PDB file of C-alpha atoms (C1' of nucleotides) in Angstrom:
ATOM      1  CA  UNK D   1      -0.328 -44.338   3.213  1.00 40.00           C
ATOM      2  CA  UNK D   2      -0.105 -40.407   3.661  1.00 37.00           C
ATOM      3  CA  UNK D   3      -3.549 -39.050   3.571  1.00 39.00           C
ATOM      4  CA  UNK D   4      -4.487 -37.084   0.352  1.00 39.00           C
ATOM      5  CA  UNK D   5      -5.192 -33.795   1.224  1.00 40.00           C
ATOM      6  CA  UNK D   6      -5.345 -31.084  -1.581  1.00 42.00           C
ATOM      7  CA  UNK D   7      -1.910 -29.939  -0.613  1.00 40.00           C
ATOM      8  CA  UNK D   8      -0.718 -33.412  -1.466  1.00 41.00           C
ATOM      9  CA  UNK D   9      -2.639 -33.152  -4.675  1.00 40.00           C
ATOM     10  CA  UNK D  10      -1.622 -29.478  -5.426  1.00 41.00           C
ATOM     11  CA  UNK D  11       1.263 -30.931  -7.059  1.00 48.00           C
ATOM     12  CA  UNK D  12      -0.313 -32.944  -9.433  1.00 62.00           C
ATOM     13  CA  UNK D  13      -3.859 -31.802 -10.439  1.00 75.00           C
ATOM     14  CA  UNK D  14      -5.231 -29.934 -13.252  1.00 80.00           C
ATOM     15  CA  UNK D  15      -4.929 -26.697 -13.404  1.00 81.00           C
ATOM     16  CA  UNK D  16      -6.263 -23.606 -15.598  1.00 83.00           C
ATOM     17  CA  UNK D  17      -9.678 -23.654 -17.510  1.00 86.00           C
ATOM     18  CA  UNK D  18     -12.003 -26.358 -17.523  1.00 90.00           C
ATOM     19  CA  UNK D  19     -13.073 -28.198 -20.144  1.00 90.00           C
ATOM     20  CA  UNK D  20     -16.538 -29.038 -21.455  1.00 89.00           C
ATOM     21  CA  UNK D  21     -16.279 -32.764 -21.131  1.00 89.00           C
ATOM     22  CA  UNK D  22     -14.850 -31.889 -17.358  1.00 90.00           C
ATOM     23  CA  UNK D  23     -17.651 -29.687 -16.991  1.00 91.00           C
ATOM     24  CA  UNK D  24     -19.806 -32.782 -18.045  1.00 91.00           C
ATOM     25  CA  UNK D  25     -18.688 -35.325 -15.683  1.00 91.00           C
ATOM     26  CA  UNK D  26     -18.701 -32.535 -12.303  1.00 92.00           C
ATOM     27  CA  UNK D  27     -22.145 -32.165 -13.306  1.00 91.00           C
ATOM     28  CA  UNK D  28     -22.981 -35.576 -13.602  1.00 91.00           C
ATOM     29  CA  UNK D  29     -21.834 -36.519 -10.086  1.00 91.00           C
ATOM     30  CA  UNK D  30     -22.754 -33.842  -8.891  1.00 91.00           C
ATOM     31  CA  UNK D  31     -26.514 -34.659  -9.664  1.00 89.00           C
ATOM     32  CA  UNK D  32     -26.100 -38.258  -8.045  1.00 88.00           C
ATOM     33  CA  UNK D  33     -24.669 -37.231  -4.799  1.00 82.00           C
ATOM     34  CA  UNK D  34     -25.768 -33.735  -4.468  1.00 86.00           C
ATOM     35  CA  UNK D  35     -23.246 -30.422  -3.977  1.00 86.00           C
ATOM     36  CA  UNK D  36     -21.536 -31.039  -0.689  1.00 83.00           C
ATOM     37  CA  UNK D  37     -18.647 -33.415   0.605  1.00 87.00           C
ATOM     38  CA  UNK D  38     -16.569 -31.380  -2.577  1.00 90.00           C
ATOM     39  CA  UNK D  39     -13.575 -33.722  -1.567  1.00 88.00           C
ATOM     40  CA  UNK D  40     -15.602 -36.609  -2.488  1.00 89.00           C
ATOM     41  CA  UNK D  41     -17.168 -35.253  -5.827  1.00 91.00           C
ATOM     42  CA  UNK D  42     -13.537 -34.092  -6.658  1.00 89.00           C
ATOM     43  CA  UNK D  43     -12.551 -37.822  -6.668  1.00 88.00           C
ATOM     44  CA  UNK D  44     -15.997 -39.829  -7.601  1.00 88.00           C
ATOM     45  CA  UNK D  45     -15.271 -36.739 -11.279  1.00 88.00           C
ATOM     46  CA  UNK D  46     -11.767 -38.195 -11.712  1.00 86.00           C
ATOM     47  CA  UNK D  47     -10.906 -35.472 -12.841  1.00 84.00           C
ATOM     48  CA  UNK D  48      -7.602 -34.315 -11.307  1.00 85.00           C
ATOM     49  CA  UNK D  49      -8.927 -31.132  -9.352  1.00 89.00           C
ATOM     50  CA  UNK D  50      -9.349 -30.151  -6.202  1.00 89.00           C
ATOM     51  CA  UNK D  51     -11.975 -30.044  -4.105  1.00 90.00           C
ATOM     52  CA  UNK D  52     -12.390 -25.813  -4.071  1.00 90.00           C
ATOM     53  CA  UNK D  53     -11.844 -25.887  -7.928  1.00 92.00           C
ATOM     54  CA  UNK D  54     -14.510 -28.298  -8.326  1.00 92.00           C
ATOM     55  CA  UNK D  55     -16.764 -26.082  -6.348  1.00 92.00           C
ATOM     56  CA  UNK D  56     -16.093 -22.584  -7.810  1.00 92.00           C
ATOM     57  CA  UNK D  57     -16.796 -24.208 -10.806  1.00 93.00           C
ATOM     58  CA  UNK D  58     -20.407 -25.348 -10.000  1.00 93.00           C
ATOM     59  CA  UNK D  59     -21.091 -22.138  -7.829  1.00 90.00           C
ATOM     60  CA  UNK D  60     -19.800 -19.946 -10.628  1.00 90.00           C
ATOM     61  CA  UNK D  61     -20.857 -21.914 -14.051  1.00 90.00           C
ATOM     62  CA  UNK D  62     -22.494 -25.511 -13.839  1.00 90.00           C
ATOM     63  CA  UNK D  63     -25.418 -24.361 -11.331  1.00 87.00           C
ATOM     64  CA  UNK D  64     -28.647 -24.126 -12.643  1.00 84.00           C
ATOM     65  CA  UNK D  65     -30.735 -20.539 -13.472  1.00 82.00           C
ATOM     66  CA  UNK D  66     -27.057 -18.675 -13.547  1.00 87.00           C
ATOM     67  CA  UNK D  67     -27.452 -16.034 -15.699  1.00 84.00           C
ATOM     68  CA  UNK D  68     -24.450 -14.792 -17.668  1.00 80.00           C
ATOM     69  CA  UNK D  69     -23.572 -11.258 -19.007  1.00 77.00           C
ATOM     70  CA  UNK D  70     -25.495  -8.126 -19.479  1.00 80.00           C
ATOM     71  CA  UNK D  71     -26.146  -6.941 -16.184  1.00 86.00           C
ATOM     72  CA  UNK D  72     -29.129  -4.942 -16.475  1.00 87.00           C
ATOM     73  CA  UNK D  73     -29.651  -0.969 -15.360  1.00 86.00           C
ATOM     74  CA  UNK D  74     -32.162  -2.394 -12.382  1.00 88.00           C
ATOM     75  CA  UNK D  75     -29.609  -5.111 -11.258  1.00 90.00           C
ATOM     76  CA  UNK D  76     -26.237  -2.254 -11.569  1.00 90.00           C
ATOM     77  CA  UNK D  77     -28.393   0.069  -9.406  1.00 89.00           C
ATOM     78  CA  UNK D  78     -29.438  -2.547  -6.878  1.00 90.00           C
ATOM     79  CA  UNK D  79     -25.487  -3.647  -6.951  1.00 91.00           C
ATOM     80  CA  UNK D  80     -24.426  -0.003  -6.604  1.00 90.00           C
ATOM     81  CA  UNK D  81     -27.065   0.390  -3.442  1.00 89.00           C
ATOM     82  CA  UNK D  82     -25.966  -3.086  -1.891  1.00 91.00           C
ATOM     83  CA  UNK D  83     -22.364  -2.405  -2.046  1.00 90.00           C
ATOM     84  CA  UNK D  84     -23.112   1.571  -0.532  1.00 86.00           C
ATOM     85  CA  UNK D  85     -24.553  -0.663   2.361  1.00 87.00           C
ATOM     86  CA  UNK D  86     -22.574  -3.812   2.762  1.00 88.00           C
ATOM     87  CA  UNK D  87     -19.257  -2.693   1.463  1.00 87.00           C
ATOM     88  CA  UNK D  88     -17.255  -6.335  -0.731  1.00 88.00           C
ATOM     89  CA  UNK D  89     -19.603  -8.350   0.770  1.00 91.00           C
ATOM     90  CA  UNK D  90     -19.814 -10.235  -3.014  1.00 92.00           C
ATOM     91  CA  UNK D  91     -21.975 -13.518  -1.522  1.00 91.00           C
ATOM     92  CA  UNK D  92     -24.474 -11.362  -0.152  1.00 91.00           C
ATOM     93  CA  UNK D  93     -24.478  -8.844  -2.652  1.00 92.00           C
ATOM     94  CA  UNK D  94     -25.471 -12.259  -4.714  1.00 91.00           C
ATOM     95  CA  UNK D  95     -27.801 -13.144  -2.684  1.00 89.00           C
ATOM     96  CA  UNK D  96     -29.874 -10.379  -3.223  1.00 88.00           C
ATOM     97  CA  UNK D  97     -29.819 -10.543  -7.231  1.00 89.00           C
ATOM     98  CA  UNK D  98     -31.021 -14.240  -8.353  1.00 86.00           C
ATOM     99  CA  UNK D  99     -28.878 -15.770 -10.685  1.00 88.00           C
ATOM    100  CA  UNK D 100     -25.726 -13.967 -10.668  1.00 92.00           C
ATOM    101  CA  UNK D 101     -22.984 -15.096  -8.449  1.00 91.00           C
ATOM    102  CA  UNK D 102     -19.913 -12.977  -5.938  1.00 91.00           C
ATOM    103  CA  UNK D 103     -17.213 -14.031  -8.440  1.00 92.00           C
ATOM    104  CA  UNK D 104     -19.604 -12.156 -11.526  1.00 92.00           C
ATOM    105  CA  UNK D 105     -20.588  -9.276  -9.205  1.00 93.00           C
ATOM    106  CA  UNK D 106     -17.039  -8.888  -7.629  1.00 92.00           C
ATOM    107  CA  UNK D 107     -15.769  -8.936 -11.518  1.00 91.00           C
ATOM    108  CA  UNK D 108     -18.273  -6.372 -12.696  1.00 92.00           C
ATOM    109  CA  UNK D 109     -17.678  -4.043  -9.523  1.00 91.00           C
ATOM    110  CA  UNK D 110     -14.135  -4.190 -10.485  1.00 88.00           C
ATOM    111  CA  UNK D 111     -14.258  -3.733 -14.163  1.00 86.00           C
ATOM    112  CA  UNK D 112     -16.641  -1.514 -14.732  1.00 84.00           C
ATOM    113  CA  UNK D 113     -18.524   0.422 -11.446  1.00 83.00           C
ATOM    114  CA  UNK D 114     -15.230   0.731  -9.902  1.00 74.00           C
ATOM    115  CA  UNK D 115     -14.053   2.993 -13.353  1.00 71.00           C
ATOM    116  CA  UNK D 116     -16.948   4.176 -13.828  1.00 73.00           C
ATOM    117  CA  UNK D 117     -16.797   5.842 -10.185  1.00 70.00           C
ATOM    118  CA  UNK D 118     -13.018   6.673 -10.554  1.00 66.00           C
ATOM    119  CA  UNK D 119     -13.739   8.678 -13.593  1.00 66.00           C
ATOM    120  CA  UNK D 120     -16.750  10.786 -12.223  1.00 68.00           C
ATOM    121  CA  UNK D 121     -14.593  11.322  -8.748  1.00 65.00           C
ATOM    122  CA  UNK D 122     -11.892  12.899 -10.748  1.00 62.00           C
ATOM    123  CA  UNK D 123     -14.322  14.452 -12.882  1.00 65.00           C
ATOM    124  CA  UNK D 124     -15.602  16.275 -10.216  1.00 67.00           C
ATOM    125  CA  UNK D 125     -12.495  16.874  -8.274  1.00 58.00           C
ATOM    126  CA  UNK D 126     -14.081  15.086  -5.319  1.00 49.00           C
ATOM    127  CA  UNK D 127     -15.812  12.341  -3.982  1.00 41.00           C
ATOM    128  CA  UNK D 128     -18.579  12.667  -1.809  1.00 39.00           C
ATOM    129  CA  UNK D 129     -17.843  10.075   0.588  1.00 37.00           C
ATOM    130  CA  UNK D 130     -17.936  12.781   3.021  1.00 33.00           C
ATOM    131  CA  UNK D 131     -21.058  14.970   4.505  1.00 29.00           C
ATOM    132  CA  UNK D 132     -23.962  12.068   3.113  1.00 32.00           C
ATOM    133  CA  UNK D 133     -22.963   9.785   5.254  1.00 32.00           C
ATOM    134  CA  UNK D 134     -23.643  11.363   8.645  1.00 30.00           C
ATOM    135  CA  UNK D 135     -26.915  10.356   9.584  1.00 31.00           C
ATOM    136  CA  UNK D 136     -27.828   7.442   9.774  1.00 31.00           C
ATOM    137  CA  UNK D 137     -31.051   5.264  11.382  1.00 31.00           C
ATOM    138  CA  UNK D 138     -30.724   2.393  13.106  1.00 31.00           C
ATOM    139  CA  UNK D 139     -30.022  -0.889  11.686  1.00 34.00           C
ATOM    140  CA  UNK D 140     -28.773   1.004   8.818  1.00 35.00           C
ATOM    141  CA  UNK D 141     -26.816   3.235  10.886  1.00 35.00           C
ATOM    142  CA  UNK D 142     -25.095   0.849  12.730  1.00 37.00           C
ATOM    143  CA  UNK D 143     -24.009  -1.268   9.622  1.00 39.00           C
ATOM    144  CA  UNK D 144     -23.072   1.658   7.460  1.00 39.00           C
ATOM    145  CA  UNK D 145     -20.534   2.051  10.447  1.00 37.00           C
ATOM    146  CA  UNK D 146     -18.677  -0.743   9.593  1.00 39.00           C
ATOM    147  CA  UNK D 147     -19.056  -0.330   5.898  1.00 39.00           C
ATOM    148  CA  UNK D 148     -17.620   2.573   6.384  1.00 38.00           C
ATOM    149  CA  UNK D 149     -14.544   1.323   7.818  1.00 38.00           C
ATOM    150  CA  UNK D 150     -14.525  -0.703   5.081  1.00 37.00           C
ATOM    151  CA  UNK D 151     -14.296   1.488   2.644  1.00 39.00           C
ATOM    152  CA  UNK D 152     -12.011   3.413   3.903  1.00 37.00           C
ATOM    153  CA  UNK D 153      -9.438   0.786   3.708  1.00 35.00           C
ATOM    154  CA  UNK D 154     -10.945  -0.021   0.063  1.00 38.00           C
ATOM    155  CA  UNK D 155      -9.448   4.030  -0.538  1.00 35.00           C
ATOM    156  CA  UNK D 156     -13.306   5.576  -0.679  1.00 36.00           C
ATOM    157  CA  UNK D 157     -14.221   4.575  -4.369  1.00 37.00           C
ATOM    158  CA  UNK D 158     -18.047   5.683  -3.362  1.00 38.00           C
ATOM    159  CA  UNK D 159     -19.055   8.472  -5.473  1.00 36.00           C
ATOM    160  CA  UNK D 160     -21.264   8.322  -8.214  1.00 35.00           C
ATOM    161  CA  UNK D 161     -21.925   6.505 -11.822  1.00 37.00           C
ATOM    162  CA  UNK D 162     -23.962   8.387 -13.739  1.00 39.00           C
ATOM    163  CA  UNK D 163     -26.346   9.845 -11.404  1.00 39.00           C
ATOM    164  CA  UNK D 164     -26.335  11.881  -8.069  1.00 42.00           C
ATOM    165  CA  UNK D 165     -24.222   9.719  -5.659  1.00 40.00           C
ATOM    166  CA  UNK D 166     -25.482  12.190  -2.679  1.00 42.00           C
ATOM    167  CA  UNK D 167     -29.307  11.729  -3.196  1.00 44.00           C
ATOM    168  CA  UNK D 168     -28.414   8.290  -4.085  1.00 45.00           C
ATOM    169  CA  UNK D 169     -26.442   6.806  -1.476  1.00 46.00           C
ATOM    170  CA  UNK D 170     -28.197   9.425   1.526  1.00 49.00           C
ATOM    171  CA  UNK D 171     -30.587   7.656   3.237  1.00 49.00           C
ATOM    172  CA  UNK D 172     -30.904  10.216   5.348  1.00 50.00           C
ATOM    173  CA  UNK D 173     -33.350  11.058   2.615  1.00 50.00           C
ATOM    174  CA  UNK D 174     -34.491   7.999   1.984  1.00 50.00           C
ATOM    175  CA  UNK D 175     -38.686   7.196   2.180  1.00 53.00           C
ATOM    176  CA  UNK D 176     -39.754   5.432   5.195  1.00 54.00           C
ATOM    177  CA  UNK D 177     -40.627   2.466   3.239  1.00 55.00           C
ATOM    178  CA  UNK D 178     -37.419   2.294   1.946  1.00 54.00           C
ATOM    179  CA  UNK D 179     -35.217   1.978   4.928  1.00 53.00           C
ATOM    180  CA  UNK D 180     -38.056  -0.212   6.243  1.00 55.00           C
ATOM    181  CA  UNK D 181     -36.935  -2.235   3.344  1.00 57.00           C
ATOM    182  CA  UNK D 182     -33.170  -2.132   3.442  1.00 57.00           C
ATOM    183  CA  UNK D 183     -34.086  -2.677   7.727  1.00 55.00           C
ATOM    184  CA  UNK D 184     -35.660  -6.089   6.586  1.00 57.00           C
ATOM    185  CA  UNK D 185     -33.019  -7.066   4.183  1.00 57.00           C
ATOM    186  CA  UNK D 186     -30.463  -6.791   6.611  1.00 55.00           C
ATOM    187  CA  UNK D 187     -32.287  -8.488   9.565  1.00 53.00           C
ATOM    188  CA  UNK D 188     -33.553 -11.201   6.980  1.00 54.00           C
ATOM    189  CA  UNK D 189     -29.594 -11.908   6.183  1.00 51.00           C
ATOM    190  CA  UNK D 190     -29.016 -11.923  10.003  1.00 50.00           C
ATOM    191  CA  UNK D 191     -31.212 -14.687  10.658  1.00 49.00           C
ATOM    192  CA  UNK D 192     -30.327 -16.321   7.794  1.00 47.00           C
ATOM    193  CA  UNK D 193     -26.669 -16.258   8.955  1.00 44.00           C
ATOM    194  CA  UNK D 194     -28.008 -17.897  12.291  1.00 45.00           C
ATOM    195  CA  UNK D 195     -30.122 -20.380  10.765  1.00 44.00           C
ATOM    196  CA  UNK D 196     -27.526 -21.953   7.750  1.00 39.00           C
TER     197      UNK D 196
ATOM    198  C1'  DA B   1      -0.628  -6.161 -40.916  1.00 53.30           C
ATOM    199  C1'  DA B   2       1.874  -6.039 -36.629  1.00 53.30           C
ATOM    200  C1'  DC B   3       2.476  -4.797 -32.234  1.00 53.30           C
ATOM    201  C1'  DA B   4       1.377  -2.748 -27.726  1.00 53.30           C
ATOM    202  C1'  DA B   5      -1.757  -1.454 -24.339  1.00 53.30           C
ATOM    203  C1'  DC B   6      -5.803  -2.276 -22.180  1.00 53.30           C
ATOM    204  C1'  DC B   7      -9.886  -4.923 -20.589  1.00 53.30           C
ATOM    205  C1'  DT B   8     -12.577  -8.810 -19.009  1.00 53.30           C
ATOM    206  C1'  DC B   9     -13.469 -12.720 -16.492  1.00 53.30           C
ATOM    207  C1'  DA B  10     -12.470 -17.542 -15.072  1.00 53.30           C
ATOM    208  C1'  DA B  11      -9.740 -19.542 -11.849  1.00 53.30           C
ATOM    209  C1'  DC B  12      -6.517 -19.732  -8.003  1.00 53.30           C
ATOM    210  C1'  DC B  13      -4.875 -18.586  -3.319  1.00 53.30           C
ATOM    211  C1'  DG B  14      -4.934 -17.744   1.481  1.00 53.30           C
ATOM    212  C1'  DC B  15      -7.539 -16.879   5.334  1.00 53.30           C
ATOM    213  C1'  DA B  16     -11.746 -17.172   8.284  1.00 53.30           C
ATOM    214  C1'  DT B  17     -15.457 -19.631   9.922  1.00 53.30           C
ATOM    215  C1'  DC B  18     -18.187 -23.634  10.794  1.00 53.30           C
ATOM    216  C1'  DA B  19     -19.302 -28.316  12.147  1.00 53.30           C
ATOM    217  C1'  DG B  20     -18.364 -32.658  13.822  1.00 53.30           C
ATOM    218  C1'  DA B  21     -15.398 -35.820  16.387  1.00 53.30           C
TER     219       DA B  21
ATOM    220  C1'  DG X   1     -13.034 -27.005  25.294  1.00 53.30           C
ATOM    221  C1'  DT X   2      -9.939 -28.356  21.560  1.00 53.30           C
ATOM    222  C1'  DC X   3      -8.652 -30.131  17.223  1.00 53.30           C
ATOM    223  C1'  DT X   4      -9.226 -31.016  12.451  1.00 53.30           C
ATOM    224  C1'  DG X   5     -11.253 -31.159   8.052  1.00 53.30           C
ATOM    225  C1'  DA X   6     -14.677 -28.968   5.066  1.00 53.30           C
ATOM    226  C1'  DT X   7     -16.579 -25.050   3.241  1.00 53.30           C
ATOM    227  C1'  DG X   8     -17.133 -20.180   2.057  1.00 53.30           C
ATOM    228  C1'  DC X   9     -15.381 -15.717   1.080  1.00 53.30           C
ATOM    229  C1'  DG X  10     -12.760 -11.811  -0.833  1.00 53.30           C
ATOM    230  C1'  DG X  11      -8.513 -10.491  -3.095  1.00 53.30           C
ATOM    231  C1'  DT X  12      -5.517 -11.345  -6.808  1.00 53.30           C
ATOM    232  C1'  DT X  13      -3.663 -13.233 -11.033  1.00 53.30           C
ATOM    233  C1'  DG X  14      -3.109 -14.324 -15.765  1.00 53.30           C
ATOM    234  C1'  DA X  15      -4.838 -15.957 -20.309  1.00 53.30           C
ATOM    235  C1'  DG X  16      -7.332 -14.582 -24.018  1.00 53.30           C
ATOM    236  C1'  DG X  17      -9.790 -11.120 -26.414  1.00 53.30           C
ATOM    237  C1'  DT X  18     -10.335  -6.313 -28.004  1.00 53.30           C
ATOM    238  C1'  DT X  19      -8.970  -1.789 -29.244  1.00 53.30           C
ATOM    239  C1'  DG X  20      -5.717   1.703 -30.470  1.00 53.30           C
ATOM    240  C1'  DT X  21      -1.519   3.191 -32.902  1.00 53.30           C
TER     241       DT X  21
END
DNA sequence: AACAACCTCAACCGCATCAGA
DNA sequence: GTCTGATGCGGTTGAGGTTGT
């Protein structure tokens, strides 16, 4: 008997939006044997899916306390500031704002920050991806190094939204307490990277 | 009212990384 | 140390909805 693997069941399973009664019966297993072993929840659901369908679908929709829609001014700024220091880093972007998940924040970078940065870059002729980003102290420094990389390759969509991208994204300028802050958070995710 | 163009977001895909054998 | 399967992540796609002409 070949093995079933989801390559062997690409050919066959559902595809394409879920429905609520599928929704219903992921949930349901999911509650008796916990989220993990997603090849074995796929197949206790019956429904036809694969295991990484059947996952996105609880990590993105079926998981409890996800909030949906209207991203608020405090949680845009706080993505606009994580992204500035992590670059498409979606799951930890997440991580920082409870409730929302990558896929949402990797939708709502795309559909409206990334415009929204694209318009005021040609609006004023230039982005300011240049100059701001100099200096740089420690932690932060050494991570907006490779963010910076990274954004290069993304083409340099950092400007600014509807506020001053320089004093925004410098934190050159930035209080004391603040980098202390954005220090912590980035430890705090390095540990946590360790630990899980 | 009809059609086209555009936008949003759920879902898929491929690759990277991790963990256990 | 190596292999293999499971999981996680970011990029991309496409269906459905909305807006403009």
């Amino acid at each position: 008997m070949a093995p079933v693997t989801d390559e062997s069941i690409k050919k066959e399973v559902n595809r394409g939006a879920w429905t609520a009664e599928e929704d219903q019966k992921l949930a349901e297993v999911i509650e008796i044997q916990g989220a993990k072993r997603w090849k074995k929840i796929a197949a206790k659901a019956g429904l036809n899916r694969c295991s990484k369908s059947c996952r996105l679908r609880w990590m993105n929709y079926l998981r409890p306390n996800i909030k949906r829609g209207n991203i608020s001014d405090e949680e845009e700024e706080l993505i606009l500031r994580l992204h500035k220091l992590l670059g498409n880093r979606w799951s930890l972007i997440a991580g920082r704002l409870p409730g929302r998940t990558d896929n949402e924040i990797k939708n709502y970078w795309n559909s409206h920050l990334g415009k929204k940065i694209k318009q005021k870059e040609k609006k004023n002729g230039n982005s300011t991806k240049e100059g701001s980003k100099t200096k740089k102290t420690g932690v932060i420094e050494e991570d907006n190094a490779e963010v910076k990389q990274r954004d290069t390759a993304n083409g340099g969509e950092d400007s600014e939204v509807c506020f001053d991208v320089d004093e925004f994204f410098d934190f050159s300028n930035e209080s004391p307490l603040t980098l202390e802050w954005i220090s912590k958070f980035l430890v705090q995710d390095e540990s946590l990277c360790k630990l899980s």
